[in-house]
mmCIF file of C-alpha atoms in Angstrom:
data_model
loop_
_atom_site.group_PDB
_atom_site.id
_atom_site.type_symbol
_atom_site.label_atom_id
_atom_site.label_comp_id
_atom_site.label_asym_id
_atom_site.label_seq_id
_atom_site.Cartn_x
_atom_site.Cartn_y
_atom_site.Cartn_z
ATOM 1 C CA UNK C 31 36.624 94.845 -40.887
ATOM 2 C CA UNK C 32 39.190 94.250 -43.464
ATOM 3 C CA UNK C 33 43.064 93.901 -43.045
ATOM 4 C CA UNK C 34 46.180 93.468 -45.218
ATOM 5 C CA UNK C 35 47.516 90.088 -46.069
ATOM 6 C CA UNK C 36 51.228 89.891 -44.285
ATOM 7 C CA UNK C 37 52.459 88.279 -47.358
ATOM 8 C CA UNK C 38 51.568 90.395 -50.539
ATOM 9 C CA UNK C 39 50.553 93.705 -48.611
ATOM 10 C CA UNK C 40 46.796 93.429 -49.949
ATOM 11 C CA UNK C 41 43.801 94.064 -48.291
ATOM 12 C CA UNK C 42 41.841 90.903 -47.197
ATOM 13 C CA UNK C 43 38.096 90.502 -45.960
ATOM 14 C CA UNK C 44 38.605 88.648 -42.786
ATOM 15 C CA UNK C 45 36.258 85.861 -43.697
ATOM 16 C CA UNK C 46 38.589 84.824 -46.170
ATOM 17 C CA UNK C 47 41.957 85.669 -43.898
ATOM 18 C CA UNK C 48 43.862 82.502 -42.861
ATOM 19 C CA UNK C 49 45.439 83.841 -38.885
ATOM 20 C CA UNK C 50 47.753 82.571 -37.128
ATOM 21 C CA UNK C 51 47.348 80.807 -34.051
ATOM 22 C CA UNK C 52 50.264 82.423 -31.843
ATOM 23 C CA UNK C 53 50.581 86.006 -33.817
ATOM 24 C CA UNK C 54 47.474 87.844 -34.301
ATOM 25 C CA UNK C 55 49.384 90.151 -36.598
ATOM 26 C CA UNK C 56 50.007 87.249 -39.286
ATOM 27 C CA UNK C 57 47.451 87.161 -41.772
ATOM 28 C CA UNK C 58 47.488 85.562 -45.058
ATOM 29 C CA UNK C 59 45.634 84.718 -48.404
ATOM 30 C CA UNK C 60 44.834 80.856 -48.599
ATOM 31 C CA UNK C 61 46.672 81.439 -52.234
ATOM 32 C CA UNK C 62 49.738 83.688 -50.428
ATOM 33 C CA UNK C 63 50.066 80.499 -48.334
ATOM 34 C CA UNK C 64 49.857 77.430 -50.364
ATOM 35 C CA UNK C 65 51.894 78.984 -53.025
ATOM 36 C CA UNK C 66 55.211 79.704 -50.619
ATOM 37 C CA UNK C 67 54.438 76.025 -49.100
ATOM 38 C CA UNK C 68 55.751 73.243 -50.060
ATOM 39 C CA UNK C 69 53.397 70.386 -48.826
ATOM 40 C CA UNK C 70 50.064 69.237 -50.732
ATOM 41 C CA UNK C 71 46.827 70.648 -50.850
ATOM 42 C CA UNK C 72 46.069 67.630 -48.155
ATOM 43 C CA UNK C 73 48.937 68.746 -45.564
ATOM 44 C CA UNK C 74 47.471 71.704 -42.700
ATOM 45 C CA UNK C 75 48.906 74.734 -43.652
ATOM 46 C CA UNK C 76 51.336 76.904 -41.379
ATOM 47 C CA UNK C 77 52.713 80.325 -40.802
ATOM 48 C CA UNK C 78 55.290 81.421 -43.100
ATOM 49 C CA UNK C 79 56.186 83.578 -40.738
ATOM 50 C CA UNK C 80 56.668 81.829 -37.261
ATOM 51 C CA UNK C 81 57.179 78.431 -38.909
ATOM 52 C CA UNK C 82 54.297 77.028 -36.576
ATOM 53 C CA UNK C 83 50.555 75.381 -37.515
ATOM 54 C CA UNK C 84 48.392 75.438 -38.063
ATOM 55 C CA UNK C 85 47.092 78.417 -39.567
ATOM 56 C CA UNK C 86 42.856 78.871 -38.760
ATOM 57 C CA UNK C 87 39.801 80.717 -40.111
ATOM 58 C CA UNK C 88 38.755 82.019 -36.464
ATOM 59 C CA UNK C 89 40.925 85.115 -35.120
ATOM 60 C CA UNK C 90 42.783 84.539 -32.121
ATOM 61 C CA UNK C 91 41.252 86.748 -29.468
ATOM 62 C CA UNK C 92 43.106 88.560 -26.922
ATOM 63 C CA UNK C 93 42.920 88.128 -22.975
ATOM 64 C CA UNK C 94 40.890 91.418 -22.649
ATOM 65 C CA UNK C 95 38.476 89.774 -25.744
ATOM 66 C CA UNK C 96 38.458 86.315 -23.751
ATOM 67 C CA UNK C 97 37.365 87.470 -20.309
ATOM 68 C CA UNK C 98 34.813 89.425 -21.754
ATOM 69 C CA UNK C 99 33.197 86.751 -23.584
ATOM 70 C CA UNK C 100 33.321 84.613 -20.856
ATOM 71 C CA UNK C 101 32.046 87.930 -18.731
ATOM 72 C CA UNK C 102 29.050 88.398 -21.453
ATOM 73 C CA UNK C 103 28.513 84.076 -21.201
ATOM 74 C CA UNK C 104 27.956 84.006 -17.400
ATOM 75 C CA UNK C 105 25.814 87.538 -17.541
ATOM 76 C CA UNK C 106 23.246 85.936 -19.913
ATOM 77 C CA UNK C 107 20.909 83.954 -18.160
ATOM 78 C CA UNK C 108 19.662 80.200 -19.353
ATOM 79 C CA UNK C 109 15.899 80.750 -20.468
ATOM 80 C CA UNK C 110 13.385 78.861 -18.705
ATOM 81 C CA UNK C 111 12.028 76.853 -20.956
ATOM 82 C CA UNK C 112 15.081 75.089 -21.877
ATOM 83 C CA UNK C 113 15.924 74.728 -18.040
ATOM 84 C CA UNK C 114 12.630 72.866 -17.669
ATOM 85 C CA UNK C 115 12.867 71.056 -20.726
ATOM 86 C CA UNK C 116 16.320 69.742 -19.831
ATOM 87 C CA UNK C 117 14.919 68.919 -15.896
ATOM 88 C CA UNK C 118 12.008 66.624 -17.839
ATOM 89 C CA UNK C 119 14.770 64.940 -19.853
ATOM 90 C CA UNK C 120 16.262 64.247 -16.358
ATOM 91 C CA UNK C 121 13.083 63.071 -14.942
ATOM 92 C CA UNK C 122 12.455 60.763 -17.845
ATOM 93 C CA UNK C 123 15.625 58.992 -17.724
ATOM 94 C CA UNK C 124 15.435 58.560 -14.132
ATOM 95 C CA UNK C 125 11.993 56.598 -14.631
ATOM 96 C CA UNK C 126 13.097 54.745 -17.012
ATOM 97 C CA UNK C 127 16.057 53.691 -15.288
ATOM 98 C CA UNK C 128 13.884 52.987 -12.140
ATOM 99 C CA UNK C 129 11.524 50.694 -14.396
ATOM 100 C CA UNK C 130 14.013 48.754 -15.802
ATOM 101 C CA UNK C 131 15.155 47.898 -12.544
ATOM 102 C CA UNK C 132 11.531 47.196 -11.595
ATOM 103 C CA UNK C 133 11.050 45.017 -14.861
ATOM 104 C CA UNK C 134 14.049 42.505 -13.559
ATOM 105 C CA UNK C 135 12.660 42.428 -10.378
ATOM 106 C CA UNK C 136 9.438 41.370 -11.855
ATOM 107 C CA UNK C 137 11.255 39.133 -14.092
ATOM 108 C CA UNK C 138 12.521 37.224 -10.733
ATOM 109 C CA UNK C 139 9.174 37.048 -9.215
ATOM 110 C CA UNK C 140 7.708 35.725 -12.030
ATOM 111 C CA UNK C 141 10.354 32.692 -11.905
ATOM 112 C CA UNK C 142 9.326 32.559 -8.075
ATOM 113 C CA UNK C 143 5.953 32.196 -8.729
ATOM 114 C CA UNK C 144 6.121 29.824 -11.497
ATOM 115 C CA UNK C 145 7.810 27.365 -9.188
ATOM 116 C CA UNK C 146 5.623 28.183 -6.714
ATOM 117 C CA UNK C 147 2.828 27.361 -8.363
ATOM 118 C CA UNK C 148 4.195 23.964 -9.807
ATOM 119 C CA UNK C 149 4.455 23.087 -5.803
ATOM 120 C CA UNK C 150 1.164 24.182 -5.439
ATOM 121 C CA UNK C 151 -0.549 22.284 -8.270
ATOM 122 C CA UNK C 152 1.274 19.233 -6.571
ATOM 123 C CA UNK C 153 -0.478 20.414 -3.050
ATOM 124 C CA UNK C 154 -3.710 20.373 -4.932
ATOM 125 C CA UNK C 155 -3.315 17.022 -7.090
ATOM 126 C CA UNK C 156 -2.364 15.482 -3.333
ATOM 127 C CA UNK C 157 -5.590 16.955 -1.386
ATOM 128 C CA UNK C 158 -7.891 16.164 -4.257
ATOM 129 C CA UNK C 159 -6.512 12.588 -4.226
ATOM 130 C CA UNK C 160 -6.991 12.264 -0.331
ATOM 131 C CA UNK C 161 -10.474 14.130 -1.109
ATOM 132 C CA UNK C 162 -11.634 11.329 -3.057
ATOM 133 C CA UNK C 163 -10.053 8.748 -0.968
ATOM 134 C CA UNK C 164 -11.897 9.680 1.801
ATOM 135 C CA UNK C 165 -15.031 10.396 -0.016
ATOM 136 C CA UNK C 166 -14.600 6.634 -1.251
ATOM 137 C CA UNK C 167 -14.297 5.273 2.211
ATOM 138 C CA UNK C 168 -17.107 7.296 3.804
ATOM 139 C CA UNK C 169 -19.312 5.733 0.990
ATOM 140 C CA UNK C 170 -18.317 2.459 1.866
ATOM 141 C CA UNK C 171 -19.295 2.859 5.236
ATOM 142 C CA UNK C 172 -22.047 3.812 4.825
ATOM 143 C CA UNK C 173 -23.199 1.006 2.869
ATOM 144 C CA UNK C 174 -21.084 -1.471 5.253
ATOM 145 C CA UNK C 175 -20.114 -3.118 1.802
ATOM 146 C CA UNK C 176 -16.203 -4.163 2.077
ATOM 147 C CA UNK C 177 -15.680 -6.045 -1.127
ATOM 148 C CA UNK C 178 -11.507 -6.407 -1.449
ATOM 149 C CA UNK C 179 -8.596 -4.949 0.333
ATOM 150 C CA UNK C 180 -8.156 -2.135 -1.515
ATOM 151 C CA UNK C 181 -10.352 -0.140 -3.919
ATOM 152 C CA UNK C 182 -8.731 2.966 -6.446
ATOM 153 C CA UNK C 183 -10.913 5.757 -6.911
ATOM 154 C CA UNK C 184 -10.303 7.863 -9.942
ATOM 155 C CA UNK C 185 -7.176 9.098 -8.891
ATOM 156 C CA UNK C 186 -3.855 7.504 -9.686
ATOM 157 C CA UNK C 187 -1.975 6.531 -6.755
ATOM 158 C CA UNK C 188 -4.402 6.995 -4.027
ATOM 159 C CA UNK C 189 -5.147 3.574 -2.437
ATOM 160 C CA UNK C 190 -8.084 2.803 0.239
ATOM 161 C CA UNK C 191 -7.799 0.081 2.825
ATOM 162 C CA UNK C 192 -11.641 -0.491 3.213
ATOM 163 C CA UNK C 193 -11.052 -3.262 6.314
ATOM 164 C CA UNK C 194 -10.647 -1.014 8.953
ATOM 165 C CA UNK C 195 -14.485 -1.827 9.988
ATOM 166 C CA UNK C 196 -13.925 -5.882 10.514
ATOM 167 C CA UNK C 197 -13.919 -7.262 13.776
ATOM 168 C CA UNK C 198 -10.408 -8.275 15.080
ATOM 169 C CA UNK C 199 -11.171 -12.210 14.621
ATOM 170 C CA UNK C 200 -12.675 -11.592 10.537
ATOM 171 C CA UNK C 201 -9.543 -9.614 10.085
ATOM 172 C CA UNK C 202 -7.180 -12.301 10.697
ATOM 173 C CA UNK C 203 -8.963 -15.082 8.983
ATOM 174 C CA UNK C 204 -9.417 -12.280 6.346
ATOM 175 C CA UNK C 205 -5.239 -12.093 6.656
ATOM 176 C CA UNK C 206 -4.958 -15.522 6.250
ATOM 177 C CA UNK C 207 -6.911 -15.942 3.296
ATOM 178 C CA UNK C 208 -5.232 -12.895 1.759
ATOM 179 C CA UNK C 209 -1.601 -15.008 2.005
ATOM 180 C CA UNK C 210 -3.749 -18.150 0.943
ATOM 181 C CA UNK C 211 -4.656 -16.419 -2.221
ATOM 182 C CA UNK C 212 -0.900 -15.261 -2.951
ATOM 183 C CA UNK C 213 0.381 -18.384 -2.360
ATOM 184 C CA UNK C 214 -2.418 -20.323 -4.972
ATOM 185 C CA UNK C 215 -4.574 -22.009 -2.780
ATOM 186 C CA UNK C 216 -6.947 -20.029 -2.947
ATOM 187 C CA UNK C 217 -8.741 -18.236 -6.441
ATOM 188 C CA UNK C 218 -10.012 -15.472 -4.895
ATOM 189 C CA UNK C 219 -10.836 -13.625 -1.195
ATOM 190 C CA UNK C 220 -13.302 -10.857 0.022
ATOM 191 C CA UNK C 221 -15.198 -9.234 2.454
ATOM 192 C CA UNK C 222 -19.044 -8.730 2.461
ATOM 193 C CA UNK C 223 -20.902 -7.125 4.953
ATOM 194 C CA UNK C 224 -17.980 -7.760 7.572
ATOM 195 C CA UNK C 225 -18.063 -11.520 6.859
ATOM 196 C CA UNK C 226 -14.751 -13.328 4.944
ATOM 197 C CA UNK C 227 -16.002 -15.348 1.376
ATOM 198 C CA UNK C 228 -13.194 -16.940 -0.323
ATOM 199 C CA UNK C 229 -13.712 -19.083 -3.551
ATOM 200 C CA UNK C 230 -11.110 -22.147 -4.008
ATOM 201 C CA UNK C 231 -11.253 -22.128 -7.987
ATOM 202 C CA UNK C 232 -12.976 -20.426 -10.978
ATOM 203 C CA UNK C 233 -15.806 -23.374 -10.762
ATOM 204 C CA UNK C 234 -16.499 -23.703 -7.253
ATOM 205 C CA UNK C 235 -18.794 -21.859 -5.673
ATOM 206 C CA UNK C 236 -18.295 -19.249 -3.166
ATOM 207 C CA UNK C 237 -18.599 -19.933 0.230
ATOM 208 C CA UNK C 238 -18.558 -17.960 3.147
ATOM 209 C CA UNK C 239 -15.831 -18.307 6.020
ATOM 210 C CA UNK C 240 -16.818 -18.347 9.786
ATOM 211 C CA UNK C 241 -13.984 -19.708 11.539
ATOM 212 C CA UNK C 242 -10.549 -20.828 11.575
ATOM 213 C CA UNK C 243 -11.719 -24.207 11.658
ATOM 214 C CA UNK C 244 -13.695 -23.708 8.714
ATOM 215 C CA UNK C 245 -10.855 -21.823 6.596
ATOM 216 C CA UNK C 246 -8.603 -24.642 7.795
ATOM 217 C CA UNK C 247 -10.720 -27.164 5.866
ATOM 218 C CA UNK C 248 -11.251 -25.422 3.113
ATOM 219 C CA UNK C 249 -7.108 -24.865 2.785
ATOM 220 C CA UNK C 250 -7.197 -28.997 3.021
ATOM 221 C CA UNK C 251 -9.324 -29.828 0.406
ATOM 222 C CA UNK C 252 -12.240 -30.734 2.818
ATOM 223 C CA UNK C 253 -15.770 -30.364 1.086
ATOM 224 C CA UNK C 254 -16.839 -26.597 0.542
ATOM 225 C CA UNK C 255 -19.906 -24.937 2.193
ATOM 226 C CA UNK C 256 -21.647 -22.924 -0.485
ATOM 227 C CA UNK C 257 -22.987 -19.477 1.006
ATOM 228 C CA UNK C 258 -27.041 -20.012 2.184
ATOM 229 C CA UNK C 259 -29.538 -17.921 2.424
ATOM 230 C CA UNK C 260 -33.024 -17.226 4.403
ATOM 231 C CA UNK C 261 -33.680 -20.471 6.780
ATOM 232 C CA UNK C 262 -30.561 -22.670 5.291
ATOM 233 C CA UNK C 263 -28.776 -20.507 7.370
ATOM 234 C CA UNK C 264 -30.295 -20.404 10.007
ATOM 235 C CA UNK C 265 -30.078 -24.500 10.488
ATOM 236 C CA UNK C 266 -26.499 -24.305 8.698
ATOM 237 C CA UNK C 267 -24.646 -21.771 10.404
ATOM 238 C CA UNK C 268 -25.292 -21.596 14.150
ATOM 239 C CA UNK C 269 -26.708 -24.893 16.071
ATOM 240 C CA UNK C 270 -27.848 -25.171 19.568
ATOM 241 C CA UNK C 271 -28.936 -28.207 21.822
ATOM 242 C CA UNK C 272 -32.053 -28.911 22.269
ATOM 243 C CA UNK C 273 -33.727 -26.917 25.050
ATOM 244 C CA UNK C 274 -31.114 -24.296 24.815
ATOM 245 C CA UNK C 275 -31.915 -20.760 23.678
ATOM 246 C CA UNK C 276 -28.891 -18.763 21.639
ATOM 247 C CA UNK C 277 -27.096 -16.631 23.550
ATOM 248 C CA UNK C 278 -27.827 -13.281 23.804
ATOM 249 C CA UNK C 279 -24.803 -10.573 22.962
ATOM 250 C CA UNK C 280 -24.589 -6.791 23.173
ATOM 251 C CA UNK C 281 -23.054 -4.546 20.541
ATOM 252 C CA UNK C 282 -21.738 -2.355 23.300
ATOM 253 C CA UNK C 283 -20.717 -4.765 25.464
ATOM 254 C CA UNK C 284 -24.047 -3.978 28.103
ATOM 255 C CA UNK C 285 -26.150 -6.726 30.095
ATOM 256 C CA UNK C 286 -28.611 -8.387 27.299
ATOM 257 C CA UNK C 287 -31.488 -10.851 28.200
ATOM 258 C CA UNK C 288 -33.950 -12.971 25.817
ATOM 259 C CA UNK C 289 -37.039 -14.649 25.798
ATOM 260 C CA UNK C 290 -36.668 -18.671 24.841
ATOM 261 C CA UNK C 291 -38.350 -19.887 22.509
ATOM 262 C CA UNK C 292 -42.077 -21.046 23.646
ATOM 263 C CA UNK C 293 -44.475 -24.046 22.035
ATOM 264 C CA UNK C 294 -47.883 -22.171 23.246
ATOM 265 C CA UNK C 295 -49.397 -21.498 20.022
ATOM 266 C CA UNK C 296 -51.055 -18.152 20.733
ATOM 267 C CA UNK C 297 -50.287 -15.815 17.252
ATOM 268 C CA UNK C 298 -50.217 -12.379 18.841
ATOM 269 C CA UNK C 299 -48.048 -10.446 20.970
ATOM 270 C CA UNK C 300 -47.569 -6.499 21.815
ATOM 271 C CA UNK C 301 -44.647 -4.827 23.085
ATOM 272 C CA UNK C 302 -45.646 -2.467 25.873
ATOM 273 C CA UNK C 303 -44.626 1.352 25.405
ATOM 274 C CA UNK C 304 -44.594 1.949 28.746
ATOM 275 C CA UNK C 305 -41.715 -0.995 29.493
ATOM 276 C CA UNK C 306 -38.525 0.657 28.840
ATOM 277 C CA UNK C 307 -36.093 -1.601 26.859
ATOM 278 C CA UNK C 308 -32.821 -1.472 28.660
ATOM 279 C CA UNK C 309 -33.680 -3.498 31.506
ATOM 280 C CA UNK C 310 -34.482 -7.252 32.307
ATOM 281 C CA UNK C 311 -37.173 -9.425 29.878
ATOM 282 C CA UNK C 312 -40.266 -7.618 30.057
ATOM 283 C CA UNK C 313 -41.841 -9.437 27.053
ATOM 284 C CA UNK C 314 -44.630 -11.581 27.605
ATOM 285 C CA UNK C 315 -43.705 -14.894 28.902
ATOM 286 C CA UNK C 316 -46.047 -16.655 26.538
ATOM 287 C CA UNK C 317 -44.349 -14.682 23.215
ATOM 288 C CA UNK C 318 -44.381 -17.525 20.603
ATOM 289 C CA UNK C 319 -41.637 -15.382 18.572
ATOM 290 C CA UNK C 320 -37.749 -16.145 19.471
ATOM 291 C CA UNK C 321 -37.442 -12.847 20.812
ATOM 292 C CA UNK C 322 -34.013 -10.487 21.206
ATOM 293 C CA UNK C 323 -33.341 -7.349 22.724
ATOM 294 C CA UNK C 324 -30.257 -5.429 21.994
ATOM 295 C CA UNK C 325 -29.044 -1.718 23.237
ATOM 296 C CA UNK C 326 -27.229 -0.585 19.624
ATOM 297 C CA UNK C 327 -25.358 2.461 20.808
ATOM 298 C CA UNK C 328 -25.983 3.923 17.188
ATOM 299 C CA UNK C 329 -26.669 1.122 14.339
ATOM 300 C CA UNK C 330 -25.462 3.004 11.566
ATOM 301 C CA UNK C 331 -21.812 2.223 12.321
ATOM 302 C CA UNK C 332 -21.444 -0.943 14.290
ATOM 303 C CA UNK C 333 -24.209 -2.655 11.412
ATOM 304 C CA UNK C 334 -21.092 -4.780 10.187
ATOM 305 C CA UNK C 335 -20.756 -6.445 13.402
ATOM 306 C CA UNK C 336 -24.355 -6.582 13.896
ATOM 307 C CA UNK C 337 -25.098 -8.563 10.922
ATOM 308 C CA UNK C 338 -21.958 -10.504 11.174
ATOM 309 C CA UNK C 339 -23.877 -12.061 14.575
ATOM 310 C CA UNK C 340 -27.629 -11.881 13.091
ATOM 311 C CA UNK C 341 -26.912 -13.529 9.525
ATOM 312 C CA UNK C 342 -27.656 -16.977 10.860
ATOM 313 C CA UNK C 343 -31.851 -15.595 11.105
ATOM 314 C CA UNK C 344 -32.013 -17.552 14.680
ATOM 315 C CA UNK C 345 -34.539 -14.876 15.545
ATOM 316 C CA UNK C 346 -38.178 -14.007 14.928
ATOM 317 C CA UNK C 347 -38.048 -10.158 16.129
ATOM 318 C CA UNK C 348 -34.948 -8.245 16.927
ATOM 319 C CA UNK C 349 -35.897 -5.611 19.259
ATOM 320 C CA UNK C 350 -33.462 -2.532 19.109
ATOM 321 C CA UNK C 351 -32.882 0.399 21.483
ATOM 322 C CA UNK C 352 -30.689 3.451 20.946
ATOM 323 C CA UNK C 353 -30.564 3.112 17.320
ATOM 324 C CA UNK C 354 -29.619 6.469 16.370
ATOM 325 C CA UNK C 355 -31.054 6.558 12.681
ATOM 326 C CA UNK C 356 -32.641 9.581 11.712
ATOM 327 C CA UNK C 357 -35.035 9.818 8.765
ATOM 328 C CA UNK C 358 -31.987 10.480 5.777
ATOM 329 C CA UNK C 359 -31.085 6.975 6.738
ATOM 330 C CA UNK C 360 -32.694 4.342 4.067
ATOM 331 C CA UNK C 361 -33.816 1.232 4.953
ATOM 332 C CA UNK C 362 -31.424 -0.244 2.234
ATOM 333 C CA UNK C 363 -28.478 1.237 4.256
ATOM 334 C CA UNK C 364 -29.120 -1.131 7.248
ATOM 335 C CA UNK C 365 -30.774 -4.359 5.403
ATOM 336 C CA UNK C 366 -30.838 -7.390 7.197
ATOM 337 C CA UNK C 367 -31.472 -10.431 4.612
ATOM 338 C CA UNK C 368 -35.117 -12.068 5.664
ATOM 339 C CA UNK C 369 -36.111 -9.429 7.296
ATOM 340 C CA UNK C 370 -37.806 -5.854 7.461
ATOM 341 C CA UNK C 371 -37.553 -2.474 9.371
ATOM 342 C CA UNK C 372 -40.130 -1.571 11.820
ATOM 343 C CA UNK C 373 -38.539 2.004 13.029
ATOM 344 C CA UNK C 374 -39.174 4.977 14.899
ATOM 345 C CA UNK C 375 -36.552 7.350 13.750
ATOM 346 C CA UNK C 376 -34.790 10.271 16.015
ATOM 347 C CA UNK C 377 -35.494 13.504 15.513
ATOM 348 C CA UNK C 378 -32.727 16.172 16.042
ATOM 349 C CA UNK C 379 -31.179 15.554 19.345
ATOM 350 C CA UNK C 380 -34.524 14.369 21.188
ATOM 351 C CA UNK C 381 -33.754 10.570 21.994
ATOM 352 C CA UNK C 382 -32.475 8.096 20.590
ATOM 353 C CA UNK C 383 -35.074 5.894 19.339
ATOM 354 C CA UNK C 384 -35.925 2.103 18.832
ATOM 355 C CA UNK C 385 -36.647 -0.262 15.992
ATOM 356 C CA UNK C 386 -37.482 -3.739 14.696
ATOM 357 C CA UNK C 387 -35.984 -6.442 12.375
ATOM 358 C CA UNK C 388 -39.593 -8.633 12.296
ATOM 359 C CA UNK C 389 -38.706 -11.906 10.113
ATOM 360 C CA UNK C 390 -40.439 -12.018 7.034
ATOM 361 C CA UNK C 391 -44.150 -13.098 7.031
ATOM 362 C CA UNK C 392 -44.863 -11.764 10.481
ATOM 363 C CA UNK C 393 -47.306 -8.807 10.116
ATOM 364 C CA UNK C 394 -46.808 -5.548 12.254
ATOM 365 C CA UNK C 395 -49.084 -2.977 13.229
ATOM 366 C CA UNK C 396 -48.093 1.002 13.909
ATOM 367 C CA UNK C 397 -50.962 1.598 16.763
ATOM 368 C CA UNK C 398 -50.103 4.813 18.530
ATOM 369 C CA UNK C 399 -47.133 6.913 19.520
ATOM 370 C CA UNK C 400 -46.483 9.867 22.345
ATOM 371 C CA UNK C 401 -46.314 13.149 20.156
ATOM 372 C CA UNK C 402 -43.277 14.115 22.365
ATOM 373 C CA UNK C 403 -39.986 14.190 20.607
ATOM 374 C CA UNK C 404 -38.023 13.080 23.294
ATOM 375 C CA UNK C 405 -39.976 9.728 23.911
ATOM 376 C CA UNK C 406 -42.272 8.631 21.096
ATOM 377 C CA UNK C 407 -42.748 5.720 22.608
ATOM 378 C CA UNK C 408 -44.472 3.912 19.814
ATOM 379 C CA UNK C 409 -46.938 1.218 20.387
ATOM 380 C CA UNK C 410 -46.668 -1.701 17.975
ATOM 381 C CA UNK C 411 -48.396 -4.334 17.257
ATOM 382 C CA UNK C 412 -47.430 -7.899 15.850
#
């Protein structure tokens, strides 16, 4: 379509028309225009007509040309694809906007578990600690060996009090030794086998504390006892009167009797399987062995308080009932110095068996035993 430039009455293409923005009528040459206007190539050029700006490529359309555009607009339908393309866009941005929020909430767990697990390495440090403390002190009773107040297993700051297992009176002279040591009197104190040692300087010997009396003395400056051993001992450590037989103590507190010791000088003696040993005497009354008879209640863990009383060797045969020990349990575990094990050992639940501490020298015989397990009832023969 061409039309006629308002200016200079020529005909004009109207891709090269400049129109008006209020007047569809105005049309001009770019040239027509810049050479009636005064302002520089730079300035936006206006109608010389109407006075008004500025003047624009595109030709104003009508009302009737507007609605019908917007008619031929609304008619024409959005294709598919691009609706679909545009709802995955959507999509997409949603996600992403959903992850990001899921990344900061991971973030904050993350923090949470890091101090979580600092806590819980703690938790573990503690129960590996009280792991091997108790692992410590089950080994120690076992062996009943309570050498110091304290021992430190591998773990720092975990701290064993191995003294539970002394008798009430070993404990306090154990106490008092303990302060003795702290203040300087004393070099050094321990525990062995439930009995207090304490040694009064780097060159004395150790010796091995009984009594109050005895600690007392040694405190004083009175002449030190050296530890003995075998039958030193046994004339050292415990004396009796003449005529009078030791007296006879229970580990569970139950009625005990003994046999005293007899001159006759026959060598041999049995103990009768069929003679139960929880009553009365019912040895021989011409044993030649210094015989005792005890009802343990389970050796195992009362053995510090039964060598405590037996470490003076006052006896030939210790007879034991109700021992408890079961075939796991070494002889080295329940030791008694100058003397060896003669034991029938429980099986399962059936019993709870006997056993001997025969003094070194005397020669026993196994002769026969029940094949029941729930009384063996061995025969012996010394």
């Amino acid at each position: 379509m061409t039309q006629a430039c308002f200016a200079c009455k020529k005909f004009i293409a109207a891709a090269h028309a400049l129109h008006c923005i209020h007047v569809s009528k105005h049309i001009f040459h770019e040239d027509c225009v810049r050479s009636g206007s005064s302002r520089g190539d730079v300035a936006p050029l206006i109608c010389p007509v109407c006075g008004d700006g500025p003047l624009s490529r595109v030709p104003r359309m009508g009302r009737a040309a507007v609605s019908l555009a917007d008619e031929a607009s609304a008619s024409s339908p959005v294709p598919d694809s691009l609706r679909d393309a545009f709802t995955l866009l959507l999509e997409k941005i949603s996600n992403i906007e959903s992850r990001l929020d899921d990344l900061a909430a991971v973030k904050t767990q993350i923090t949470a578990l890091e101090g979580s697990h600092n806590r819980l390495k703690a938790r573990v440090v503690a129960l590996e600690a009280h792991s091997a403390s108790e692992r410590q002190l089950n080994v120690r009773k076992m062996l009943g060996v309570l050498e110091g107040s304290e021992v430190s297993p591998s773990l720092a700051g975990s701290r064993i009090n191995v003294n539970e297992r002394l008798t009430a009176s070993a404990r306090e002279i154990y106490g008092v030794a303990r302060r003795a040591v702290g203040e300087g009197r004393l070099r050094r104190a321990w525990v062995r086998n439930g009995i207090v040692h304490v040694r009064r300087s780097q060159t004395t010997p150790p010796t091995m504390v009984r009594h109050f009396a005895h600690l007392s003395d040694i405190l004083t400056g009175a002449p030190l006892r050296p530890v003995l051993s075998g039958r030193e001992s046994s004339s050292a450590l415990l004396r009796f009167p003449d005529g009078v037989a030791p007296p006879c103590i229970s580990i569970n507190g139950g009625p005990i009797s003994s046999i005293p010791p007899s001159p006759l000088p026959s060598t041999s003696s049995s103990i009768l399987p069929d003679q139960p040993m929880t009553g009365g005497a019912n040895f021989p009354s011409d044993a030649p062995f210094r015989l005792y008879r005890v009802n343990c209640q389970s050796l195992l863990p009362h053995f510090s308080e039964f060598i405590e009383y037996f470490y003076s060797n006052q006896y030939d045969i210790i007879a034991m009932s109700e021992t408890w020990l079961k075939p796991r349990v070494l002889d080295s575990l329940v030791s008694l110095r100058g003397y060896y094990l003669v034991r029938s050992d429980r099986e399962g639940r059936g019993g709870g068996e006997v056993g001997f501490y025969v003094r070194d020298g005397i020669h026993t015989e196994r002769m026969a035993s029940s094949p029941s397990m729930y009384c063996a009832q061995p025969f012996f023969n010394m």
